Coordinates of C-alpha atoms in Angstrom, one line a residue:
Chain L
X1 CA 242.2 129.8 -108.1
X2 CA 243.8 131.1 -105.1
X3 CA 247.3 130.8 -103.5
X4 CA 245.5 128.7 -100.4
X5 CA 246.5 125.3 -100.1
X6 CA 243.4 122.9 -101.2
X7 CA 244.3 121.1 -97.8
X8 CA 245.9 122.7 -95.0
X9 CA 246.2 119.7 -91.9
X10 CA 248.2 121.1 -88.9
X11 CA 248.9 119.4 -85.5
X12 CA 246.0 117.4 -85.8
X13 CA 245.3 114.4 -83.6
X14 CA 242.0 111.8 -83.4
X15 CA 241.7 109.7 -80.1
X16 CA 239.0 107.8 -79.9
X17 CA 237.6 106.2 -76.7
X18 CA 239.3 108.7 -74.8
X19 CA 239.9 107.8 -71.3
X20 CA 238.7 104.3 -71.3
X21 CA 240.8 101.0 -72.1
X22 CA 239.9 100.7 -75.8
X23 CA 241.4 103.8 -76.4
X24 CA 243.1 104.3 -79.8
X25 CA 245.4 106.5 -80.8
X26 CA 244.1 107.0 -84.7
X27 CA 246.4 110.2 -85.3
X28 CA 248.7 112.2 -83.5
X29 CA 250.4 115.3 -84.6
X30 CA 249.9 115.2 -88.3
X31 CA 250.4 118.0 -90.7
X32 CA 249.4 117.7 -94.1
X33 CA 249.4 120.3 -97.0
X34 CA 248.1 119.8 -99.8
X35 CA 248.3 122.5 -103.0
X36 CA 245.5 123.1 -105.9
X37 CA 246.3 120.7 -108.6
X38 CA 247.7 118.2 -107.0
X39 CA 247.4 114.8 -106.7
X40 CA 247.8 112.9 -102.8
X41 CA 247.8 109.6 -101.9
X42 CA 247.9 108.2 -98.3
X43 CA 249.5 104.9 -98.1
X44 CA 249.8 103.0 -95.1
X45 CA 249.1 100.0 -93.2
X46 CA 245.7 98.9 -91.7
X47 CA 245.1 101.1 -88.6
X48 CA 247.9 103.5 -89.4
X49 CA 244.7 105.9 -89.4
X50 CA 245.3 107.0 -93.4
X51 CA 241.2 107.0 -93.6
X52 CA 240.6 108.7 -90.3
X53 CA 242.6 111.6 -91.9
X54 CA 241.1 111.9 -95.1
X55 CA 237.5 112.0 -93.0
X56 CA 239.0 114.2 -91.0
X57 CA 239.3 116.5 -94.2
X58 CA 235.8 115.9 -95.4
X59 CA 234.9 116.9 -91.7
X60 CA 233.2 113.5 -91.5
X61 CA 234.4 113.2 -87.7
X62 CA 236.5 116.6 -86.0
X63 CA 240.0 115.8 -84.9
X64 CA 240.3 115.6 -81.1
X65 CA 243.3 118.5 -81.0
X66 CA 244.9 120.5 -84.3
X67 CA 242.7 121.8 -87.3
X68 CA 241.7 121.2 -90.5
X69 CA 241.8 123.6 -93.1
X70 CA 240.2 123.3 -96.8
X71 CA 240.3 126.0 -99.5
X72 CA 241.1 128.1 -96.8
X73 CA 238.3 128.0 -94.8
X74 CA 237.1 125.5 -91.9
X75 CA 236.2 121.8 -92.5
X76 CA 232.9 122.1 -91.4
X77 CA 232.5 125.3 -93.8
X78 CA 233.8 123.7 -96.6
X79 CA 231.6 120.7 -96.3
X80 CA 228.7 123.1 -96.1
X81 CA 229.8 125.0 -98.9
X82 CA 230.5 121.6 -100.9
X83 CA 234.1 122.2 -101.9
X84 CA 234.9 118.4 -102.0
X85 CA 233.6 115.5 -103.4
X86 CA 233.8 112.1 -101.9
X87 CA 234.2 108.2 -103.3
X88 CA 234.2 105.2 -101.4
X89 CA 235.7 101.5 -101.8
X90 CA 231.9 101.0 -102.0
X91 CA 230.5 102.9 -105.2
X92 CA 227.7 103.9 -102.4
X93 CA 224.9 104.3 -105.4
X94 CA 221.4 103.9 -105.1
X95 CA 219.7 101.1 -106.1
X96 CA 216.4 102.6 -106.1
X97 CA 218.0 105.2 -108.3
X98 CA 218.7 105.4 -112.2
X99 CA 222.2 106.3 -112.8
X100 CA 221.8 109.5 -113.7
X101 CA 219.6 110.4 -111.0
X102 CA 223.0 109.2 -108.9
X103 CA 225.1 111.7 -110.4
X104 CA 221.8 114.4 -109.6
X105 CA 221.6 113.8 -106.1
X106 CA 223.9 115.8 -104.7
X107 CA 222.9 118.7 -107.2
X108 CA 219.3 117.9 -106.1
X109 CA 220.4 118.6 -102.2
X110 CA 221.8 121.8 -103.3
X111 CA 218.3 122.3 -104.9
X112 CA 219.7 122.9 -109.1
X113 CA 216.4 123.3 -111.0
X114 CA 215.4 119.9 -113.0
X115 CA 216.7 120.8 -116.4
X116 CA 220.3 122.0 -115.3
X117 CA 220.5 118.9 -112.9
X118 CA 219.6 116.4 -116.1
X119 CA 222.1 118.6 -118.3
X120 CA 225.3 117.8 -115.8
X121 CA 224.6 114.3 -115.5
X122 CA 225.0 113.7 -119.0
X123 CA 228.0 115.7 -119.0
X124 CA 229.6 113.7 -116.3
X125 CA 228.1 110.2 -118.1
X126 CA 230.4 111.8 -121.0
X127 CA 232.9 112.8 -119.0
X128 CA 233.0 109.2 -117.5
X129 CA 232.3 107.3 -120.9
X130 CA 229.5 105.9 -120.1
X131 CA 227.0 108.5 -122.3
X132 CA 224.3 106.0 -122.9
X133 CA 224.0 104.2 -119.1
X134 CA 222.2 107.5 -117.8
X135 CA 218.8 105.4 -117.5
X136 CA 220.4 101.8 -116.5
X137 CA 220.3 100.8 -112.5
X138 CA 223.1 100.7 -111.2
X139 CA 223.1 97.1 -110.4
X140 CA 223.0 96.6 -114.1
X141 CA 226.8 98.2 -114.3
X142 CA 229.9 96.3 -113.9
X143 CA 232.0 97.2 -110.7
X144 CA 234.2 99.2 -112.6
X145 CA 231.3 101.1 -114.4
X146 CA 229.5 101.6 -110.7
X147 CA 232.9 102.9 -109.4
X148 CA 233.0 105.3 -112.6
X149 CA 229.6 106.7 -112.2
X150 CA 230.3 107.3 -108.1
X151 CA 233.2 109.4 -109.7
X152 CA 230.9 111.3 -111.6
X153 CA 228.6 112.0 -108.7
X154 CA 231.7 113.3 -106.6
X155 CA 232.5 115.3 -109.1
X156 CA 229.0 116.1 -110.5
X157 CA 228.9 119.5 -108.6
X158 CA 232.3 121.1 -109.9
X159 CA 234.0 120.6 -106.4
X160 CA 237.7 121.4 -106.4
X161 CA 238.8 119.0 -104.2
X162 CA 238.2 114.7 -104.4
X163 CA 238.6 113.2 -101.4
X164 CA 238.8 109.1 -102.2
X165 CA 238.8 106.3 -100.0
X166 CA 240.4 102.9 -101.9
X167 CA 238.1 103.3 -104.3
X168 CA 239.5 100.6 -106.7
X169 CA 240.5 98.4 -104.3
X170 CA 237.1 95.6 -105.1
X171 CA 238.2 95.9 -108.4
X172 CA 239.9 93.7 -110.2
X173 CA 243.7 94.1 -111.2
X174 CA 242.6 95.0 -115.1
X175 CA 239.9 97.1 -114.1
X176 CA 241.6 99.2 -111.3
X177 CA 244.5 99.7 -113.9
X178 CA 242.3 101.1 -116.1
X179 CA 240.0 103.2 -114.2
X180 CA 243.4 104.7 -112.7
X181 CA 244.4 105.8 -116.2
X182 CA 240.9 107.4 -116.3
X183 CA 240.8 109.0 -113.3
X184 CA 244.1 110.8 -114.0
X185 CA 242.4 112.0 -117.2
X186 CA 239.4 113.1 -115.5
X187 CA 241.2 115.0 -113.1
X188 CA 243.6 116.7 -116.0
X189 CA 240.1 118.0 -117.6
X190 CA 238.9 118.9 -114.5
X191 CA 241.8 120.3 -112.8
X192 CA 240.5 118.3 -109.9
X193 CA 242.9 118.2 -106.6
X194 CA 242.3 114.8 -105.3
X195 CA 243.5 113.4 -101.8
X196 CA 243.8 109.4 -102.6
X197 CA 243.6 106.6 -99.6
X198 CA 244.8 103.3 -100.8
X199 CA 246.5 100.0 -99.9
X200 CA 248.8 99.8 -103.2
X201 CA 252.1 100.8 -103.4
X202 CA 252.0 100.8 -107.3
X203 CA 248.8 102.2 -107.3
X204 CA 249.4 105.2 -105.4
X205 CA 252.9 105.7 -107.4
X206 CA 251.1 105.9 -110.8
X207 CA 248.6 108.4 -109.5
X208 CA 249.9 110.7 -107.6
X209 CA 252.5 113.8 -107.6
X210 CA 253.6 113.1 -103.9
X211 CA 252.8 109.7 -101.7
X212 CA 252.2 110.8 -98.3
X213 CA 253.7 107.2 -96.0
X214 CA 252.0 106.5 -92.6
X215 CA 252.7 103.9 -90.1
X216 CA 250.2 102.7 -87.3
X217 CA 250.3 103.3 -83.0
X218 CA 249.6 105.9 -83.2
X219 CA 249.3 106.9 -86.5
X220 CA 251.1 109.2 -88.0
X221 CA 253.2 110.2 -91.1
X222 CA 256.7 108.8 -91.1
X223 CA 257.6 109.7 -95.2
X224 CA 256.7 112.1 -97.9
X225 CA 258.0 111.2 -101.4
X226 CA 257.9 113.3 -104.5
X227 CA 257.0 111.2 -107.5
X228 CA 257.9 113.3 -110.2
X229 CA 256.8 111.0 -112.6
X230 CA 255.6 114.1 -114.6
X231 CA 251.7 115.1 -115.6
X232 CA 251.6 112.9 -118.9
X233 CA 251.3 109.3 -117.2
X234 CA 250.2 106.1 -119.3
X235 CA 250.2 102.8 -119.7
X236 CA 253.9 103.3 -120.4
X237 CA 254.5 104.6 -117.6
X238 CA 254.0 101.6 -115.5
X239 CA 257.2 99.8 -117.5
X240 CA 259.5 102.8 -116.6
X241 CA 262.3 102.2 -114.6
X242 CA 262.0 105.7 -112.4
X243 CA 258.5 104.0 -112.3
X244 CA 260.1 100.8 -110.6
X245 CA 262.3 102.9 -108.8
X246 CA 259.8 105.2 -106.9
X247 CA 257.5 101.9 -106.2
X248 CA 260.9 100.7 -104.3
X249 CA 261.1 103.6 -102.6
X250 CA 257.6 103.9 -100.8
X251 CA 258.3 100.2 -100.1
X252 CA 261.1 100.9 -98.4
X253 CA 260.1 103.9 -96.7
X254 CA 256.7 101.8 -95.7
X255 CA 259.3 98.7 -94.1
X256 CA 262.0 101.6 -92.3
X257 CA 258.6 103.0 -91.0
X258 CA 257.4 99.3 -89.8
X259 CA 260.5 97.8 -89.3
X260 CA 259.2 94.5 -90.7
X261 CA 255.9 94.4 -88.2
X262 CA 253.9 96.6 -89.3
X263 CA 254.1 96.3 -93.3
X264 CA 251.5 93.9 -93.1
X265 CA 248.1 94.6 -95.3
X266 CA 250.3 96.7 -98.0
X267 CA 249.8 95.2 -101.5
X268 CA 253.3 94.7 -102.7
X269 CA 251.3 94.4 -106.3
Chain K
X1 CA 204.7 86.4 -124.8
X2 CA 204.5 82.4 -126.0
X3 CA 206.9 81.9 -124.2
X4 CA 205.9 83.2 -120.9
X5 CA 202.4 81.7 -120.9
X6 CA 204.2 78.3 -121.3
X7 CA 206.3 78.3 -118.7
X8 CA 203.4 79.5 -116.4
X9 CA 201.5 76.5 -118.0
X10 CA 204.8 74.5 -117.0
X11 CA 204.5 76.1 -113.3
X12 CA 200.8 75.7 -112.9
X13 CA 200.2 71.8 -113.7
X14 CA 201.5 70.1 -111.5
X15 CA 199.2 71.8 -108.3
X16 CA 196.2 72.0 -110.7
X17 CA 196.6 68.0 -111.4
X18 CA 197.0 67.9 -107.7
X19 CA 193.9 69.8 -106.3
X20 CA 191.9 67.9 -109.5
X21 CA 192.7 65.0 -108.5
X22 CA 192.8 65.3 -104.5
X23 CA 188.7 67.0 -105.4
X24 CA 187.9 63.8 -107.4
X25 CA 189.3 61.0 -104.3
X26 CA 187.6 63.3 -102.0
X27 CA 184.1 62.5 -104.1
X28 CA 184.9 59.1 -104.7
X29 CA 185.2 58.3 -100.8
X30 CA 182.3 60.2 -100.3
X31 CA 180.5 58.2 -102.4
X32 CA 182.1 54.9 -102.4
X33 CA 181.9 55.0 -98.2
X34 CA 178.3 57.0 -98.1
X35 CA 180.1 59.7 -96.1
X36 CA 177.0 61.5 -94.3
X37 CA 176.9 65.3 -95.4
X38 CA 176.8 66.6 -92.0
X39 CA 180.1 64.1 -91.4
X40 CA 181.6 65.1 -94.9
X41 CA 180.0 66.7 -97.8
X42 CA 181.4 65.6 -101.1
X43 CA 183.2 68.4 -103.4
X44 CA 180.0 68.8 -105.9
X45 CA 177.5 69.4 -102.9
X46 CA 179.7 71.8 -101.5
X47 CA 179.9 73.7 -104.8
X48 CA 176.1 73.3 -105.1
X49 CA 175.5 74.6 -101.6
X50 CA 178.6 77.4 -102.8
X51 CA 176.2 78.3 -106.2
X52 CA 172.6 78.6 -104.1
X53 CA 174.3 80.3 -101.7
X54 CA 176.4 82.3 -103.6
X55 CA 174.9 86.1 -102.8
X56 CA 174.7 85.2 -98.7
X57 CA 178.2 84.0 -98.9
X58 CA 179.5 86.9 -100.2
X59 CA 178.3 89.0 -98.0
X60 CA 179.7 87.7 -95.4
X61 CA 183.1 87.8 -97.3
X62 CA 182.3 91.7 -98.0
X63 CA 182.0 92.5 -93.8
X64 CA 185.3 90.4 -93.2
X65 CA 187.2 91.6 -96.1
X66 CA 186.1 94.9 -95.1
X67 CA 187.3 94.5 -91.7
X68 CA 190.4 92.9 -92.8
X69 CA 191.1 95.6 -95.2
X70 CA 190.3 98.7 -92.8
X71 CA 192.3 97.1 -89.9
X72 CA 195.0 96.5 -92.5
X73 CA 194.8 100.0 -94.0
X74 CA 194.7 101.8 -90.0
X75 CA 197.9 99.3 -88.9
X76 CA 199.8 99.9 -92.2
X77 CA 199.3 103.4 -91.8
X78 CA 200.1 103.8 -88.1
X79 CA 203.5 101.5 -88.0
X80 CA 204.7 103.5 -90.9
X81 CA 204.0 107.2 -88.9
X82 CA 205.4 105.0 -85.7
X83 CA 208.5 104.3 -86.8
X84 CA 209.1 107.4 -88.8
X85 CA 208.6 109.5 -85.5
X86 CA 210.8 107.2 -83.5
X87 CA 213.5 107.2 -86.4
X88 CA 213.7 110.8 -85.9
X89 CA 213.5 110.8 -81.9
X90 CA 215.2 108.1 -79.9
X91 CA 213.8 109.0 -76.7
X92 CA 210.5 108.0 -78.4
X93 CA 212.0 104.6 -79.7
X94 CA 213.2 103.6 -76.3
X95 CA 209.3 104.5 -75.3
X96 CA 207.3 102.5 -77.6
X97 CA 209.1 99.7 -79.1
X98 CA 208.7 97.5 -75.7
X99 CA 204.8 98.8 -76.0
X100 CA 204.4 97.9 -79.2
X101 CA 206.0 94.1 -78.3
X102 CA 204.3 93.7 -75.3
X103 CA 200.7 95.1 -76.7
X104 CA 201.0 92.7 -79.6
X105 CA 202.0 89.7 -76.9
X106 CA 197.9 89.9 -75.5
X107 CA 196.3 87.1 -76.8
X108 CA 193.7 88.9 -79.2
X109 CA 190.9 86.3 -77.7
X110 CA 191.3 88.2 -74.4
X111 CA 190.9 92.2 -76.1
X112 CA 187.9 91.3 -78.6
X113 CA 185.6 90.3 -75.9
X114 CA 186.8 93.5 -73.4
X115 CA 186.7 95.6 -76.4
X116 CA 182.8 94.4 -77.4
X117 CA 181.7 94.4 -73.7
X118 CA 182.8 97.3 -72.1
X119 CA 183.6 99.9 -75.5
X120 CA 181.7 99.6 -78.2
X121 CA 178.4 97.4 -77.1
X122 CA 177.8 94.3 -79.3
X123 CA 176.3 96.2 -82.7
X124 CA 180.0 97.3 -83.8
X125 CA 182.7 95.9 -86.1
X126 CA 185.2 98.4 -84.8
X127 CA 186.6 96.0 -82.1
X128 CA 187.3 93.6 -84.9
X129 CA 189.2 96.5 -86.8
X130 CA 191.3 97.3 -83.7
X131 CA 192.5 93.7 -83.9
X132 CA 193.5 94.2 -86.9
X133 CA 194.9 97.3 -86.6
X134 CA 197.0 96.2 -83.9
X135 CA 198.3 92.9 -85.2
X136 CA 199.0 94.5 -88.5
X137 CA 200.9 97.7 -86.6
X138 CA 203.2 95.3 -84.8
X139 CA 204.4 93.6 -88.3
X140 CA 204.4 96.8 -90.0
X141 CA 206.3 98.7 -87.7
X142 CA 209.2 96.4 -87.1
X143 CA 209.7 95.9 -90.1
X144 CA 209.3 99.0 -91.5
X145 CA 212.0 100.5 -88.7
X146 CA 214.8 98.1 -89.4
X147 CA 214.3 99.6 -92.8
X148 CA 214.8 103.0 -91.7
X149 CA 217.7 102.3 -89.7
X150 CA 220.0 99.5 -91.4
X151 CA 221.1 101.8 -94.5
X152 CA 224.3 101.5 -95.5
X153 CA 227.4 103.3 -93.6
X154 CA 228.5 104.0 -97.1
X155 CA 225.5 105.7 -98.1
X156 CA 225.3 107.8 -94.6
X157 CA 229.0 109.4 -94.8
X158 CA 228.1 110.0 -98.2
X159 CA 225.2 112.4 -97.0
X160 CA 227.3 113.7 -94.4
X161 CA 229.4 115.1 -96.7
X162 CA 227.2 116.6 -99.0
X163 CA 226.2 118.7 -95.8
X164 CA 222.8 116.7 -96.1
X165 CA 220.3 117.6 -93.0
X166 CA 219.3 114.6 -91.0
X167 CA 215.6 115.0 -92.8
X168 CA 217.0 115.1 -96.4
X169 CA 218.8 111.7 -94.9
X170 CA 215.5 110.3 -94.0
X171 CA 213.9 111.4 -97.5
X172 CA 216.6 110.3 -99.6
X173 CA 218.4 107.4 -97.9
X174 CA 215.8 106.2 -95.1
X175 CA 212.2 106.0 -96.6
X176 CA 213.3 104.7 -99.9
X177 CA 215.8 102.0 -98.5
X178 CA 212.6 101.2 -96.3
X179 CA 210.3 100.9 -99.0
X180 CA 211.2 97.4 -99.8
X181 CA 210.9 96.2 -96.2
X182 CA 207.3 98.0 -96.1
X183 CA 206.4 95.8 -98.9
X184 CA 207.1 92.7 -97.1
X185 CA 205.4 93.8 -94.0
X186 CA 202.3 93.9 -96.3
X187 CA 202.8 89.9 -97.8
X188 CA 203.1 89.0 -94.2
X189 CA 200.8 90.8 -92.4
X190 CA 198.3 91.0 -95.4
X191 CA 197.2 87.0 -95.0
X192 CA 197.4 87.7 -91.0
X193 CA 194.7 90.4 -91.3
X194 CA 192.2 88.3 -92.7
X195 CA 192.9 85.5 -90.2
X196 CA 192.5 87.9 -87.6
X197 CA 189.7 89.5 -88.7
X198 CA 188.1 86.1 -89.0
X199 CA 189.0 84.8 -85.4
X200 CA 188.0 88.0 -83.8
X201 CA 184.3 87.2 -85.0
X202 CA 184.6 84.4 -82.4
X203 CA 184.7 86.0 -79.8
X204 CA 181.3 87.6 -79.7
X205 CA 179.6 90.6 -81.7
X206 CA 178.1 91.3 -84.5
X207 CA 175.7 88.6 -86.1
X208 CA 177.5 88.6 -89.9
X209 CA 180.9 87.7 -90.8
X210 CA 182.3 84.5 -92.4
X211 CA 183.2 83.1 -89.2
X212 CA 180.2 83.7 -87.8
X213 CA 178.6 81.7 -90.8
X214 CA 180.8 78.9 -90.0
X215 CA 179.5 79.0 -86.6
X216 CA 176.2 79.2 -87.4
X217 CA 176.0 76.3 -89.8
X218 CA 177.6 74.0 -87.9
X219 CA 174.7 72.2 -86.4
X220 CA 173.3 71.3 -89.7
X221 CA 174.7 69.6 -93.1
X222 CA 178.4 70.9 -93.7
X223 CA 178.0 71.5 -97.2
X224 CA 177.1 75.1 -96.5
X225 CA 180.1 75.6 -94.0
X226 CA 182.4 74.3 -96.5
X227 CA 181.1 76.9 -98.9
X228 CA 182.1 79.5 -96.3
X229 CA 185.2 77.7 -96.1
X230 CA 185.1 78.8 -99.5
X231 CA 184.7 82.4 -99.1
X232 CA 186.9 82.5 -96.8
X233 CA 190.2 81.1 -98.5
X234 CA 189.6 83.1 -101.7
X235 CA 189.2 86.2 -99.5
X236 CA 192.3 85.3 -98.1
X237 CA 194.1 84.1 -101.3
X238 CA 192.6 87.8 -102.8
X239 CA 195.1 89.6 -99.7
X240 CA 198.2 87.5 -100.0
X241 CA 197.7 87.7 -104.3
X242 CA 197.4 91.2 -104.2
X243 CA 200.2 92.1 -101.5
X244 CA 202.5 89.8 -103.4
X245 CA 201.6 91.8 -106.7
X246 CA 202.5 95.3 -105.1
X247 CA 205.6 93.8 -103.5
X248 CA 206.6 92.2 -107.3
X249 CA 206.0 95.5 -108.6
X250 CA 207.9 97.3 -106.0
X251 CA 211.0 95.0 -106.3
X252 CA 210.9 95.5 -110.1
X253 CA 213.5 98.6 -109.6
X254 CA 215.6 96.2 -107.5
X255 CA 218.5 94.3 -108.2
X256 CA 217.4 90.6 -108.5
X257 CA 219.8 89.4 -105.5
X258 CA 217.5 90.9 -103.6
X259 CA 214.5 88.6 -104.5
X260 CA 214.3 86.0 -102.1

């Protein structure tokens, strides 16, 4: 697309409760850049403020000093112009809501005419496997099959970026292995650059190109380590030794971060 | 289908052998003990007096139902404008949710008789309405706020980040997740109505009314009050039936946990 980074964090620090004796140090200094294509996952302890950053991105909440940059342009522009796509830990559909009219809504807020809105959602039920579920509720999905379609409604729109927050971690072990294997696929055919929160240290080694390592009070960024697992990932992949080898090293860079303490809440799994 | 008429037959026995048999020990003692009908009526003379009566009665169930429905219909209507407006503007909120509690903590027996005195002289059935109205706004618009507000935080940052303005939040996250909590207003305060519209004919006004025919028939045998008694619980089974009918039909696109 463009020689911009998707994501472009610099210097950028959240306090909240400023001034008063709850305060909390969420960030502090962070710089972050992210480039088209590629695949970032956040991995950190509880409170090591790995979500505050990626809302942060989506322009959710505005850091407290620094700035946020996507696609080149503000947060708060690229949020209006709808450059990202968001998933949660909760799939976040509505239950008053057919699943395809899930996938439509954020089309429908960007006011796409009925019959192009009705033609994407079945492109993205495709796209997700799920072809025939566009009339179900969603409450008549699996987890897995909810956490799919929220997917497809993050990406309904075409947005370059995915921002995801755990978004497998209520799913079981099976599942969450293979929606991850889907979810890479997804974002090869989509050329999707995705910024990944989670709490697994496997996880974010079989996902991403680069795992960005946090540690709490404050939070901040204490490791960056390439992968290089390569693009072609699968089931395979997971009983390679580099595999093994890389999961041992975001361990240890997660422990020298902690020293021991802190470590707590990381899914050694 | 079979199937289904069955298990309602399965369902429905049991209170049907019940009431049968609680309406035939009620005519028995009646008869066995020569219960006096202005004491007692037994079940047959009450249906009797119910028959002769029939067109009388159901008049009188027409001007309460009527008042139950358009005090229903006027308190629906304003909780749900209430609390979309103060949903939108807190100021507002902070104004008129401690007037809404403490306007539905006056008795209604001390409003009906102001209201027919000093407002509307004793020929109207608006101050029975207004009673309504007001005990139906109160349920209504607690219930229907709560809705508005507790939506997911899930479903809000989601809307925040499709740039969504804070009325496309209320149309697509706030009204709908409300919906079901409207519904539920209506079961409860649908039975309420017609209670209140019956106890506000009490307290003065008009000549016509169920309660009224209660009233009025109390001096003489109680066969015909019991057949007012009559009127008056199918008027109120016909509320609470059809509220719990829209609210069925409502939760129909919900997932069954929700059915409680």
């Amino acid at each position: 697309m463009t020689d911009q980074p998707a994501v472009n964090v610099r210097g950028a620090s959240m306090v909240f409760n400023a001034g008063t004796p709850g305060q909390v140090d969420a960030l502090s200094e962070v710089d972050v850049i992210v480039d088209p294509g590629e695949f970032v996952s956040l991995i950190g302890p509880s409170g090591c403020g790995k979500s505050t950053l990626l809302r942060l991105i989506a322009n959710l909440i505005e850091p407290t000093s620094g700035s946020v940059e996507v696609n080149g342009k503000s947060a708060k522009q690229a949020c209006a112009d709808q450059d990202y796509g968001m998933a949660f830990q909760q799939s976040g559909l509505f239950d008053w809501r057919s699943v395809a009219k899930n996938i439509e809504l954020p089309l429908e807020l960007k006011g796409w005419d009925k019959a192009k809105r009705a033609a994407r959602s079945q492109e993205m039920l495709d796209l997700v496997k799920l072809s025939d579920r566009g009339a179900h509720m969603p409450w008549q999905l699996s987890g897995g099959q909810q956490q799919r379609i929220a997917i497809a409604r993050a990406l309904a729109s075409h947005p370059p970026l995915l921002l995801m927050d755990e978004p497998f971690g209520a799913l079981d072990e099976m599942t969450r292995e293979h929606m991850q294997a889907e979810l890479l696929q997804i974002c090869e055919v989509t050329n999707t650059t995705v910024v990944f929160v989670t709490h697994s240290i496997p996880e974010a080694v079989y996902l991403s190109d680069r795992v960005v390592v946090m540690s709490a009070g404050p939070g901040r960024i204490t490791d960056v380590i390439d992968v290089g697992l390569g693009k072609n990932r699968d089931e395979g992949t997971r009983e390679n030794d580099s595999f093994y080898k890389k999961i041992t090293e975001v361990r240890e860079a997660l422990r020298g971060a902690e020293l021991g303490d802190g470590a707590r809440g990381i899914e050694d799994r | 289908m079979s199937t289904a008429i069955r298990r309602f037959g399965r369902a429905a026995w049991p209170p049907l052998a019940f009431g049968v048999g609680f309406l035939a020990i009620w005519e028995l003692l009646v008869r066995v003990f020569d219960i006096q009908p202005f004491v007692l009526p037994a079940p047959t003379a009450i249906w009797s007096a119910f028959t002769v009566r029939f067109s009388e009665v159901f008049d009188q169930t027409l001007v309460t139902g009527t008042n139950a429905l358009v005090g229903l219909l006027i308190g629906t209507f304003m909780g749900v404008v209430m609390s979309l407006i103060t949903v939108r503007f807190r100021l507002l909120e902070e104004l008129v949710t401690p007037l809404a509690v403490a306007l539905n903590a006056v008795p209604i027996v001390v409003i009906v008789p102001v209201l027919n005195n000093m407002l509307f002289g004793t020929t109207s059935q608006v101050p029975r309405r207004l009673m309504v109205a007001l005990i139906v706004f109160f349920v209504v618009f607690v219930n229907v706020s709560k809705g508005l507000r507790q939506v997911s935080a899930t479903h809000l940052e989601l809307m925040r980040s499709y740039a969504a303005s804070s009325s496309a939040i209320l149309l697509k996250v706030r009204v709908p997740n409300a919906l079901g909590y409207l519904f539920t207003s209506l079961r409860i305060s649908a039975p309420l109505a017609v209670i209140t519209a019956f106890v506000a004919e009490y307290f003065g006004g008009v000549q016509n009314g169920l309660a009224t025919g209660v009233r009025s028939s109390l001096n003489g045998s109680k066969d015909v009050t019991w057949a007012y008694v009559i009127g008056a619980s199918a008027l109120g089974l016909t509320f609470y039936m059809i509220s719990v009918g829209l609210e069925r039909l409502q939760r129909g696109k919900q997932p069954a946990d929700q059915f409680t």
